[in-house]
PDB file of C-alpha atoms in Angstrom:
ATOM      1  CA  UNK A   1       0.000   0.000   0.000  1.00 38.00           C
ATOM      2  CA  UNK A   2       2.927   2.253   0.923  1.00 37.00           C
ATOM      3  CA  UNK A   3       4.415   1.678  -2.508  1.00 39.00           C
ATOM      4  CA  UNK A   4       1.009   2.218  -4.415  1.00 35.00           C
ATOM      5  CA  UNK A   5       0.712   5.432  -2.166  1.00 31.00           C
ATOM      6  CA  UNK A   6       4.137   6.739  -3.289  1.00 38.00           C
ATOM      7  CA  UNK A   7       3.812   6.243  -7.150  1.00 35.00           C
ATOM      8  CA  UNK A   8       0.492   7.885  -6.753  1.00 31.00           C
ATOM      9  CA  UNK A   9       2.169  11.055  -5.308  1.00 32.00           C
ATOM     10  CA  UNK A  10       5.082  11.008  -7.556  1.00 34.00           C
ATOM     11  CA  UNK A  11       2.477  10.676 -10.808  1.00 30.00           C
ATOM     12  CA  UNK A  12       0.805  13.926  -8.964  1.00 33.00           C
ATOM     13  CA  UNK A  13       3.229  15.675  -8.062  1.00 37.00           C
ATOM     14  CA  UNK A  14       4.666  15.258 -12.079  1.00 36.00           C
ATOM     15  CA  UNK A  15       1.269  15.838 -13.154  1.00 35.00           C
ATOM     16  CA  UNK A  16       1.269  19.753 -11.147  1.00 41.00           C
ATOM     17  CA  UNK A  17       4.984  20.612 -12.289  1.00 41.00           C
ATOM     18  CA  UNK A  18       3.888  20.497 -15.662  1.00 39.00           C
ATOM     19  CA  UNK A  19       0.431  22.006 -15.547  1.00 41.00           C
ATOM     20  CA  UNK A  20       0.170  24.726 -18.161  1.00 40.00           C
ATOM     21  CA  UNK A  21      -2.199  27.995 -17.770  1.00 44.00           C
ATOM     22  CA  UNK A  22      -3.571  30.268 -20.565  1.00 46.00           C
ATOM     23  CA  UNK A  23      -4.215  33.758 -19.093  1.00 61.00           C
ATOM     24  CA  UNK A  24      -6.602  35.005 -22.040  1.00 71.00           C
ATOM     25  CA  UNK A  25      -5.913  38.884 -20.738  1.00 90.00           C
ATOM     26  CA  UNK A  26      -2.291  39.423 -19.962  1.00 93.00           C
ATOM     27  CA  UNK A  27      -0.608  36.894 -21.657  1.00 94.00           C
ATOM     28  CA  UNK A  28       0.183  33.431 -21.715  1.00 94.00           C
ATOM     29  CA  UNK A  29       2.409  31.629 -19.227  1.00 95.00           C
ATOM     30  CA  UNK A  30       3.542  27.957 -18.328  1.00 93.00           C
ATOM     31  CA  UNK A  31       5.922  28.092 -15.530  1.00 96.00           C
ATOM     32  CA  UNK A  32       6.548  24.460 -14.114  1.00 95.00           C
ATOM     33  CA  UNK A  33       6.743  24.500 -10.241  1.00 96.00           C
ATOM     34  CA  UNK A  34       6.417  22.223  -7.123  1.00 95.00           C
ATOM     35  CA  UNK A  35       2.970  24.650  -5.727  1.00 96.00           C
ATOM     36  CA  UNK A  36      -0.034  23.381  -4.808  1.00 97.00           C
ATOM     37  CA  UNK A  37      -2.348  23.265  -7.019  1.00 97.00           C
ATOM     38  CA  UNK A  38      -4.403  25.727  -4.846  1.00 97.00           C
ATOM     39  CA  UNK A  39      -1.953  28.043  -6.187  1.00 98.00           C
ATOM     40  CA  UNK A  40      -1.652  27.839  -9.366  1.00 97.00           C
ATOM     41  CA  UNK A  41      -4.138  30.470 -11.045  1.00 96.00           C
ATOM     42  CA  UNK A  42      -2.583  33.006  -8.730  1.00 97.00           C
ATOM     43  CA  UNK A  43       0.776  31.956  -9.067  1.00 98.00           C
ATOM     44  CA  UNK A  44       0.890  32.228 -12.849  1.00 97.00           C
ATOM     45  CA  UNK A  45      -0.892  35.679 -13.196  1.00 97.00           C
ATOM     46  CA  UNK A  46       1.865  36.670 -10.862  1.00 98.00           C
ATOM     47  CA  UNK A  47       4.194  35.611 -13.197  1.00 98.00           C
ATOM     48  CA  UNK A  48       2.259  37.108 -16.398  1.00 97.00           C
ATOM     49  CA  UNK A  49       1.953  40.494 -14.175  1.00 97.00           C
ATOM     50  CA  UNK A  50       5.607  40.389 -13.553  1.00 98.00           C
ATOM     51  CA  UNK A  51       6.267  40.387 -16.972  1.00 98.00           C
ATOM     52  CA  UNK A  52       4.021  43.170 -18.171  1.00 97.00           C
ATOM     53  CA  UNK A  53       5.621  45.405 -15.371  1.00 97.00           C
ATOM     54  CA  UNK A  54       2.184  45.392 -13.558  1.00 96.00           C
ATOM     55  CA  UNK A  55       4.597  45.317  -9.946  1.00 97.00           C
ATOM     56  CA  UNK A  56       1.847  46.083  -7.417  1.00 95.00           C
ATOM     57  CA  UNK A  57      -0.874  43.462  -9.197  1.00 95.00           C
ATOM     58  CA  UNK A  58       1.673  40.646  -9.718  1.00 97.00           C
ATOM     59  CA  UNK A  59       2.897  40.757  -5.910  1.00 98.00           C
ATOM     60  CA  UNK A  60      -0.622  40.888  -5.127  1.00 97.00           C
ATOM     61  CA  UNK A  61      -0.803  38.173  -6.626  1.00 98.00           C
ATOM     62  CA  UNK A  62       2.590  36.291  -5.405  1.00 98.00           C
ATOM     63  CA  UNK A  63       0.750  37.062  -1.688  1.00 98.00           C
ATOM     64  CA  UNK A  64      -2.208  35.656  -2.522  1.00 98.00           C
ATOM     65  CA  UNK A  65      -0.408  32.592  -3.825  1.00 98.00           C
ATOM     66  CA  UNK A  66       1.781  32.570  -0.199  1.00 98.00           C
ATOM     67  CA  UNK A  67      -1.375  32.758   1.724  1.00 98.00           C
ATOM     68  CA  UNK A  68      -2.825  29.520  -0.403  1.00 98.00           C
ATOM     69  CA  UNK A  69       0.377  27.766  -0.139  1.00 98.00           C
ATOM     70  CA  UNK A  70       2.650  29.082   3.185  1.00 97.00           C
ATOM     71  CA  UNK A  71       5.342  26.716   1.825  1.00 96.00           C
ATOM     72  CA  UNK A  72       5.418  27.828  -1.800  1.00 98.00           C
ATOM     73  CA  UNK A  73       8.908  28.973  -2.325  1.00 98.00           C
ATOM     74  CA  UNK A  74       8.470  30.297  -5.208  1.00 98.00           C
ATOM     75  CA  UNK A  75       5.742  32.351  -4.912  1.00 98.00           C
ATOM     76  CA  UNK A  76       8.026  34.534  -2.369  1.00 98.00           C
ATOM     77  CA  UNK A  77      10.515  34.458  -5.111  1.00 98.00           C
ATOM     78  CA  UNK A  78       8.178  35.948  -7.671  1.00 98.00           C
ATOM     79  CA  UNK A  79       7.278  38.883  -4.923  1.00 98.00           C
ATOM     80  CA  UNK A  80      10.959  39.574  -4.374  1.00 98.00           C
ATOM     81  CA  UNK A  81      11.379  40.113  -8.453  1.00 98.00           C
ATOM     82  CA  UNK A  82       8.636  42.862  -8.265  1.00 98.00           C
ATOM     83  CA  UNK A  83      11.194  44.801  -5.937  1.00 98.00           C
ATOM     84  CA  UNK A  84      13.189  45.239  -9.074  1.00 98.00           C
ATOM     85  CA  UNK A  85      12.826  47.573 -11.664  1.00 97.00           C
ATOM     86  CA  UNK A  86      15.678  46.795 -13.887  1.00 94.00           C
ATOM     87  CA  UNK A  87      14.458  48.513 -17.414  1.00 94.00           C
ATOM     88  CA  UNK A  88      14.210  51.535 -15.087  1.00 94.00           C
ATOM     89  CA  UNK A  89      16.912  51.425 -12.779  1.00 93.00           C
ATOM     90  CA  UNK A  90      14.896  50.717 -10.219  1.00 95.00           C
ATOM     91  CA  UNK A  91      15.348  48.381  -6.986  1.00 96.00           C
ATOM     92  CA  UNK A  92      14.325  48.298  -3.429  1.00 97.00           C
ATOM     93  CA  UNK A  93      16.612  46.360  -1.847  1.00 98.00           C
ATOM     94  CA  UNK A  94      15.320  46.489   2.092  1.00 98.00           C
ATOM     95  CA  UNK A  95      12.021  45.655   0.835  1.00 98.00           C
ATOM     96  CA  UNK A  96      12.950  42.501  -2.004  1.00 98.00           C
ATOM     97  CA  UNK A  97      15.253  41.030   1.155  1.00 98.00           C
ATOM     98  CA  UNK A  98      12.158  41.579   3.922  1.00 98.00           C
ATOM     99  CA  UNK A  99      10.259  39.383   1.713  1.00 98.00           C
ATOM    100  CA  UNK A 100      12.527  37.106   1.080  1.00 98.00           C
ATOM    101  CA  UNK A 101      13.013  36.998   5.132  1.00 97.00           C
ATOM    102  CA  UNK A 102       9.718  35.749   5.432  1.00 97.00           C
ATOM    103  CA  UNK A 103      10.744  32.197   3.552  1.00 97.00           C
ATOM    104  CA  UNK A 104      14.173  31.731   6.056  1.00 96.00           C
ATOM    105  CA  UNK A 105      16.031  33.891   7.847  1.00 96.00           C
ATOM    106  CA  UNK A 106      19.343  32.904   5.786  1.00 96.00           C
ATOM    107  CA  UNK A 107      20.165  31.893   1.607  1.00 96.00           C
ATOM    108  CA  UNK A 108      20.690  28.114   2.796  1.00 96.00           C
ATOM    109  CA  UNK A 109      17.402  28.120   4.655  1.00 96.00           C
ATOM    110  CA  UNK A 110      15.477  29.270   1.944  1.00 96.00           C
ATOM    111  CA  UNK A 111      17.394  26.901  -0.619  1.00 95.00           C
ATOM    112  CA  UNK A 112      16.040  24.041   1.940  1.00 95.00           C
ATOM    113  CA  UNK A 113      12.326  25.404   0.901  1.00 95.00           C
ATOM    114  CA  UNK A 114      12.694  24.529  -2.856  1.00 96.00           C
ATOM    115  CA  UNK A 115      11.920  21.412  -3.757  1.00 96.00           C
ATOM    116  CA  UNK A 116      13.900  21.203  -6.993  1.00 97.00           C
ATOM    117  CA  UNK A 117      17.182  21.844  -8.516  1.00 97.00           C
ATOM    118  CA  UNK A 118      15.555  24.543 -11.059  1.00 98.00           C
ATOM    119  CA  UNK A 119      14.180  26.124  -8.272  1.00 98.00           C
ATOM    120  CA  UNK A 120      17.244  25.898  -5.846  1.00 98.00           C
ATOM    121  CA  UNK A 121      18.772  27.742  -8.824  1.00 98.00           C
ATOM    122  CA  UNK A 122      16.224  30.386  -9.843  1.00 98.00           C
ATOM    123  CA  UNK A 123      16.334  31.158  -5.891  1.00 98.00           C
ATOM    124  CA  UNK A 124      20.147  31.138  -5.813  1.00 97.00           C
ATOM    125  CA  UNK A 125      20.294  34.069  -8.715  1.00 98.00           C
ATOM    126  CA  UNK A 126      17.799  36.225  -6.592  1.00 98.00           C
ATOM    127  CA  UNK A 127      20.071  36.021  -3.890  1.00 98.00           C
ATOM    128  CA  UNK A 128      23.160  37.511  -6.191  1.00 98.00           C
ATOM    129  CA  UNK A 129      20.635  39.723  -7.318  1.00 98.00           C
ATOM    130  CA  UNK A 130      19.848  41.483  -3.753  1.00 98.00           C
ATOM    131  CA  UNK A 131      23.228  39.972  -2.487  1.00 96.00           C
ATOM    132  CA  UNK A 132      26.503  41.699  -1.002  1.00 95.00           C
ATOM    133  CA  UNK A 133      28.001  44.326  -3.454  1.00 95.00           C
ATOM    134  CA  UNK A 134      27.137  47.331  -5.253  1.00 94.00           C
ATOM    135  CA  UNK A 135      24.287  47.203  -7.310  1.00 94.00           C
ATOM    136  CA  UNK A 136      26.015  47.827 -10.795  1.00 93.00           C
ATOM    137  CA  UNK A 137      28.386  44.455  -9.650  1.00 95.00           C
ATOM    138  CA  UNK A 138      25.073  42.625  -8.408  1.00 96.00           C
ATOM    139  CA  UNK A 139      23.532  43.413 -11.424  1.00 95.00           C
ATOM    140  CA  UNK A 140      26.410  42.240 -13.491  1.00 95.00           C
ATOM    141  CA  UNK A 141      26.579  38.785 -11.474  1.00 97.00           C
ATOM    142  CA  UNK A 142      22.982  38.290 -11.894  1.00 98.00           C
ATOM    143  CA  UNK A 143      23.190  38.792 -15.620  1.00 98.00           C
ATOM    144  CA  UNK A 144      25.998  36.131 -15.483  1.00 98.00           C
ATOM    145  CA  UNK A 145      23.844  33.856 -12.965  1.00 98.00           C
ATOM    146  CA  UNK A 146      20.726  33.811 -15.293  1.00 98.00           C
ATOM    147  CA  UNK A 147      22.979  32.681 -17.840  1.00 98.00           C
ATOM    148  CA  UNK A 148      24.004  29.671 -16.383  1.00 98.00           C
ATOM    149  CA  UNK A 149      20.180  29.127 -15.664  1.00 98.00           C
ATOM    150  CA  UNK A 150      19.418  30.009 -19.355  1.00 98.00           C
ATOM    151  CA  UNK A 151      22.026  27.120 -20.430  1.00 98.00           C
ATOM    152  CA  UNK A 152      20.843  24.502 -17.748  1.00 97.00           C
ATOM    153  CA  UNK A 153      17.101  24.865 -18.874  1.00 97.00           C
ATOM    154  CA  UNK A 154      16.830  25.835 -22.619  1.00 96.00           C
ATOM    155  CA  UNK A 155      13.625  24.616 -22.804  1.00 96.00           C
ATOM    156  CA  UNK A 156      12.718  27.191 -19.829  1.00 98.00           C
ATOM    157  CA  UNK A 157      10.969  30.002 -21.882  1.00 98.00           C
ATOM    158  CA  UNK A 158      10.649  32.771 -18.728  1.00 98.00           C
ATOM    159  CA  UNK A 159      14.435  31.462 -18.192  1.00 98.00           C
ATOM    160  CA  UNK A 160      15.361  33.106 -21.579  1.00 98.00           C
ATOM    161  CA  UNK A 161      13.049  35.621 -20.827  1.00 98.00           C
ATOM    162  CA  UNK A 162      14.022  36.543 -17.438  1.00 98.00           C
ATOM    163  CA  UNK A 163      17.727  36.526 -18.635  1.00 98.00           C
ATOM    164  CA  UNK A 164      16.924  38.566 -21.849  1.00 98.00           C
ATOM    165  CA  UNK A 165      15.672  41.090 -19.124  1.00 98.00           C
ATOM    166  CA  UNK A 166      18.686  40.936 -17.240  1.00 98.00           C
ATOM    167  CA  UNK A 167      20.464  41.768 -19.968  1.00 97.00           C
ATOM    168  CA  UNK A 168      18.645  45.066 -20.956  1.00 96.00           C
ATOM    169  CA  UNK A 169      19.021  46.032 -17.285  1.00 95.00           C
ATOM    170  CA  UNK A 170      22.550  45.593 -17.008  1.00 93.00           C
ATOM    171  CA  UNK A 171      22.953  49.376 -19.082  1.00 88.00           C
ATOM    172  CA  UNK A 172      23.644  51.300 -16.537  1.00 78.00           C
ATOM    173  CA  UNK A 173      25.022  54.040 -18.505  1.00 77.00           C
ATOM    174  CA  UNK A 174      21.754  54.084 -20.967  1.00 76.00           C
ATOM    175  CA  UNK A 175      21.000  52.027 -24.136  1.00 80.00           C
ATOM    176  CA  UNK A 176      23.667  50.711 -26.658  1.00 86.00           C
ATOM    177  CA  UNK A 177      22.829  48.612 -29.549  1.00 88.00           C
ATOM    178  CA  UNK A 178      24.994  45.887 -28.628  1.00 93.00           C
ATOM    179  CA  UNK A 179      23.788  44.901 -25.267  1.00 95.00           C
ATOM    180  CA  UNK A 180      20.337  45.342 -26.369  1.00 96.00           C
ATOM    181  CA  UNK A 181      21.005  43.154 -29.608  1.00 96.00           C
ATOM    182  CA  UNK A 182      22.608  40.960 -26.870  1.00 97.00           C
ATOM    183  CA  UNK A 183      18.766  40.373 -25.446  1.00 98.00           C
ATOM    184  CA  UNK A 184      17.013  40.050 -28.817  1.00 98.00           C
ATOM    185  CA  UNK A 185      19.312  37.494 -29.706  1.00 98.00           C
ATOM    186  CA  UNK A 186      17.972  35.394 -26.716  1.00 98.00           C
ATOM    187  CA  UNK A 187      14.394  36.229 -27.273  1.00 98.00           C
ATOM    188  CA  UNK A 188      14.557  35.989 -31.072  1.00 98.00           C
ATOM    189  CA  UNK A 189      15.268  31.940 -30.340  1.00 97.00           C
ATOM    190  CA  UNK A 190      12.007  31.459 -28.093  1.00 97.00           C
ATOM    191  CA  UNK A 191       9.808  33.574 -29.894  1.00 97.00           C
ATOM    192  CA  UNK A 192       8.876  31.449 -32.838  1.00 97.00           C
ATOM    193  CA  UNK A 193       7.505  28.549 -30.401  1.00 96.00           C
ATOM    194  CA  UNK A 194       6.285  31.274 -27.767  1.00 97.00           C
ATOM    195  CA  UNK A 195       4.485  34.092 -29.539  1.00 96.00           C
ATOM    196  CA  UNK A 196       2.414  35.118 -27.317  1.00 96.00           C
ATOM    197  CA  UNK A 197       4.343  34.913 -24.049  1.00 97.00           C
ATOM    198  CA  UNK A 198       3.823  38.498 -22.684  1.00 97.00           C
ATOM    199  CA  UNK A 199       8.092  38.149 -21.515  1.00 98.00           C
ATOM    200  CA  UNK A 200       9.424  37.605 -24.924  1.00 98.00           C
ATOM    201  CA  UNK A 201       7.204  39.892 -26.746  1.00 98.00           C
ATOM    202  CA  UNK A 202       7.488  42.668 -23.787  1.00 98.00           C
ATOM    203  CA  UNK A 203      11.282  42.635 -23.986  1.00 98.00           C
ATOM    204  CA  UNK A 204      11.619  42.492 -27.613  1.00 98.00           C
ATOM    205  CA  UNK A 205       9.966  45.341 -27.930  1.00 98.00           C
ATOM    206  CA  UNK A 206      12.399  46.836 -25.224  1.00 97.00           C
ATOM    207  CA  UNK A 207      15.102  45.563 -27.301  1.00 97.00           C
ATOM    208  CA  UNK A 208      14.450  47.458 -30.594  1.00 97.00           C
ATOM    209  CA  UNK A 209      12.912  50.643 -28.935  1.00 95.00           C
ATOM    210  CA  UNK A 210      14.648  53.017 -31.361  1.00 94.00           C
ATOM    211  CA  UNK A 211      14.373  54.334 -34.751  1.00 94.00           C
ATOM    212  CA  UNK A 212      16.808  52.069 -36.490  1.00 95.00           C
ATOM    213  CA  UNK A 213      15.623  48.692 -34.928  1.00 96.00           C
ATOM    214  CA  UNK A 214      11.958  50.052 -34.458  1.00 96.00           C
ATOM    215  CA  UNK A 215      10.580  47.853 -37.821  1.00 97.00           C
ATOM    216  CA  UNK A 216      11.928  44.608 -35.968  1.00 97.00           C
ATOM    217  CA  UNK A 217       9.809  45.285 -32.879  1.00 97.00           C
ATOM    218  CA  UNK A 218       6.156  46.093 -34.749  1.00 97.00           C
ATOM    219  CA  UNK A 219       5.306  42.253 -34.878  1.00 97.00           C
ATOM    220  CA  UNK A 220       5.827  41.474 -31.283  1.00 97.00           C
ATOM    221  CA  UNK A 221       4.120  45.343 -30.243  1.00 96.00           C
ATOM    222  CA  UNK A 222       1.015  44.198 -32.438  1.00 96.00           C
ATOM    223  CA  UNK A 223       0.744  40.826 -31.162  1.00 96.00           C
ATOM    224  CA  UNK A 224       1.312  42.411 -27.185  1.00 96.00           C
ATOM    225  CA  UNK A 225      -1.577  44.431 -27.768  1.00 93.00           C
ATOM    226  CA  UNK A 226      -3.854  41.384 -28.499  1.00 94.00           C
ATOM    227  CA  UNK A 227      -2.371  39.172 -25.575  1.00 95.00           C
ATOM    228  CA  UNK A 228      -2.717  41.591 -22.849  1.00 92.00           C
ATOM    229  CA  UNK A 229      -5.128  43.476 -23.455  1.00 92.00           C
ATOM    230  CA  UNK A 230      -5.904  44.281 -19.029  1.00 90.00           C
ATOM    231  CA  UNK A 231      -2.217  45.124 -19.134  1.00 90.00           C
ATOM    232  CA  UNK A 232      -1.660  48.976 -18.990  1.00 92.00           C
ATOM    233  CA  UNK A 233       2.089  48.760 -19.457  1.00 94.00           C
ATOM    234  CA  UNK A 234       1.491  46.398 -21.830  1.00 93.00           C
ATOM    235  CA  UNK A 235      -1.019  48.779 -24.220  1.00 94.00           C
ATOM    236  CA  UNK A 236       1.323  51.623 -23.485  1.00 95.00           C
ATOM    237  CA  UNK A 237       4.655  49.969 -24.869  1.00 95.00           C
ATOM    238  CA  UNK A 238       3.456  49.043 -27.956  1.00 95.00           C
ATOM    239  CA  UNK A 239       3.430  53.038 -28.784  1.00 96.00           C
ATOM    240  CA  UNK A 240       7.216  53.064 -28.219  1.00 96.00           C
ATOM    241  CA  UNK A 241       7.433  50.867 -31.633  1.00 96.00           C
ATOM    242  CA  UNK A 242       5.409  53.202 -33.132  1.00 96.00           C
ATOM    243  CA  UNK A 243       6.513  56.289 -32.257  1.00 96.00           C
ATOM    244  CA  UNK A 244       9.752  55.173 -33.580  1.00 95.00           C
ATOM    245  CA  UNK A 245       7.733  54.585 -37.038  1.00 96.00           C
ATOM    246  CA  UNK A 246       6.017  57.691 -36.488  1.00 96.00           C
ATOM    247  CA  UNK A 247       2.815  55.661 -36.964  1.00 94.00           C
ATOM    248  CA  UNK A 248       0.619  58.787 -35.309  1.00 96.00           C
ATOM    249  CA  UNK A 249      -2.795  57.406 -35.160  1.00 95.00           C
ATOM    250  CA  UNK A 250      -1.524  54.358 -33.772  1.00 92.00           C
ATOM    251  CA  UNK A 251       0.460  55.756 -30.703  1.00 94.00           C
ATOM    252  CA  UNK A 252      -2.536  57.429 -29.581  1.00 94.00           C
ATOM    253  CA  UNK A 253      -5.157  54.699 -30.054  1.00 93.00           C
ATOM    254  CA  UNK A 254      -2.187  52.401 -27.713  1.00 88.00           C
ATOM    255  CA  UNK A 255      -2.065  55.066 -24.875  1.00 91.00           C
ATOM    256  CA  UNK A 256      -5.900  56.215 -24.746  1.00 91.00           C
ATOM    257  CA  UNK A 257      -6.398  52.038 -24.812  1.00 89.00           C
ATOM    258  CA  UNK A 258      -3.570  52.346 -21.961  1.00 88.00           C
ATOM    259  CA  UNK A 259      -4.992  54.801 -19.783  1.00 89.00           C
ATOM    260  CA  UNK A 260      -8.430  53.510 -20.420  1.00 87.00           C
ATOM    261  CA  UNK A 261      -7.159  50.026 -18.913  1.00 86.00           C
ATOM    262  CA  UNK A 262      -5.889  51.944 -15.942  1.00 76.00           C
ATOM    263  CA  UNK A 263      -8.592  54.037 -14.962  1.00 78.00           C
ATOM    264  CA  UNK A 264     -10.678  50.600 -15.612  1.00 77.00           C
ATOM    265  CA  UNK A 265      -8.859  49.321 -12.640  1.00 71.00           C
ATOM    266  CA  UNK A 266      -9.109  52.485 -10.429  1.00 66.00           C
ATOM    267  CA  UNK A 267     -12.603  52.257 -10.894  1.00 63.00           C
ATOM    268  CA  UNK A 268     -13.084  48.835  -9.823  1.00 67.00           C
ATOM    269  CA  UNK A 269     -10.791  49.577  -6.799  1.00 64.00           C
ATOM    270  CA  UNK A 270     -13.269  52.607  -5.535  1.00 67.00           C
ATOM    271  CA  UNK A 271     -10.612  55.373  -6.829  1.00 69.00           C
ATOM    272  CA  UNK A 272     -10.946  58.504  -9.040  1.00 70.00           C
ATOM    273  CA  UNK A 273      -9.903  58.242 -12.980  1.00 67.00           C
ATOM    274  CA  UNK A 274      -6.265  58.935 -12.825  1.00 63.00           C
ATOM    275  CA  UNK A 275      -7.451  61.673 -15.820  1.00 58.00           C
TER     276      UNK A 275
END
């Protein structure tokens, strides 16, 4: 019975690793992880959220998840990543490592809460990421950590994604066509089998958001606008592809959609259009 027990937990456990989601409003993500399947729904539009630069809604999300699942490592993981603003320069540190506190006290401690070696690892670049060091060196470490990550799980799209990011964030001194070719060169490999992954489209737009590479980015900025369409950030950046273009009509349809979207929200949460 013991033995019958076990294979039945091992076949579940397999079964929830692998579990795919379609989120048919800001994009579609399948991140394999060890949650329960409690989890899941709010787990994965953390992830989608995190990706379209919707910070406060994904860790709202990443909470929820925690609260579902007190043991989830990852879903503390995914809050810690909305502490950092890389495309923007922008990081709190005190904050990313209180809520990292809250899943063990020390790096080994919260290693011990991941179940699996991808995990161990995804957690182990976070830590370099909010770790010892200036944060131009931290940043540069990271970039080299999800790297190793990238090349361990090629199959991992928000891997190459996540990465891709790291890459566009490591210009500290503002944007140069070789890092940033750097990134698309990552995405460019995912994106035929992951079209409408809000990540690779998001960050390819990022990557040719200027008036040379601008005609590269207008397939992923029209397919973004599609995907995630309760994404503000995401209706907003497509405009930067066509502003480039100077496609007129079109960057004002994107940011009236954009600010529609937002004021959408503000409504639903009992506050005043934000114009």
């Amino acid at each position: 019975m013991r033995i019958i027990f076990g294979a039945l937990l091992l076949i579940w456990s397999t079964a929830l690793m692998a579990q795919p989601n379609t989120l048919k409003d800001v994009g579609e993500v399948s991140f394999a992880n060890s949650g329960s399947l409690a989890a899941q729904a709010e787990f994965l539009r953390g992830i989608a959220q995190l990706h379209n630069f919707e910070y406060e809604d994904s860790a709202e999300h990443f909470r929820e998840a925690q609260r579902l699942d007190p043991g989830f490592a990852m879903a503390y993981w995914g809050e810690a990543m909305t502490k950092n603003h890389g495309i923007w320069h922008e990081q709190d540190l005190a904050a990313a490592r209180e809520v990292l506190s809250r899943l063990g006290t020390t790096p080994a401690a919260r290693q011990g809460r991941a179940p699996t070696a991808r995990e161990k690892q995804y957690l182990g670049c976070i830590e370099i990421l909010y770790g010892e060091g200036s944060k131009n060196e931290r940043d540069q470490n990271y970039v080299a950590a999800m790297a190793r990550l990238h090349q361990e799980y090629p199959e991992d799209v928000d891997a190459a994604a996540f990465y891709a990011l790291a890459i566009l964030s490591s210009a500290e001194q503002g944007r140069d066509f070789a890092t940033y070719m750097r990134a698309a060169a990552v995405l460019e490999e995912v994106f035929p089998q992951h079209p409408r992954h809000p990540g690779v489209v998001h960050y390819l737009i990022h990557s040719y958001d200027d008036p040379i590479h601008a005609p590269l980015g207008l397939r992923p900025a029209r397919i973004y606008a599609q995907i995630a369409p309760e994404a503000a950030h995401a209706q907003h950046m497509t405009s930067h592809i066509f502003l480039a273009l100077g496609m007129w009509d079109d960057v004002v349809k994107a940011n009236e959609t954009a600010m529609a979207v937002v004021n959408r929200h503000r409504e639903l949460s009992g506050k005043p259009p934000g114009f």
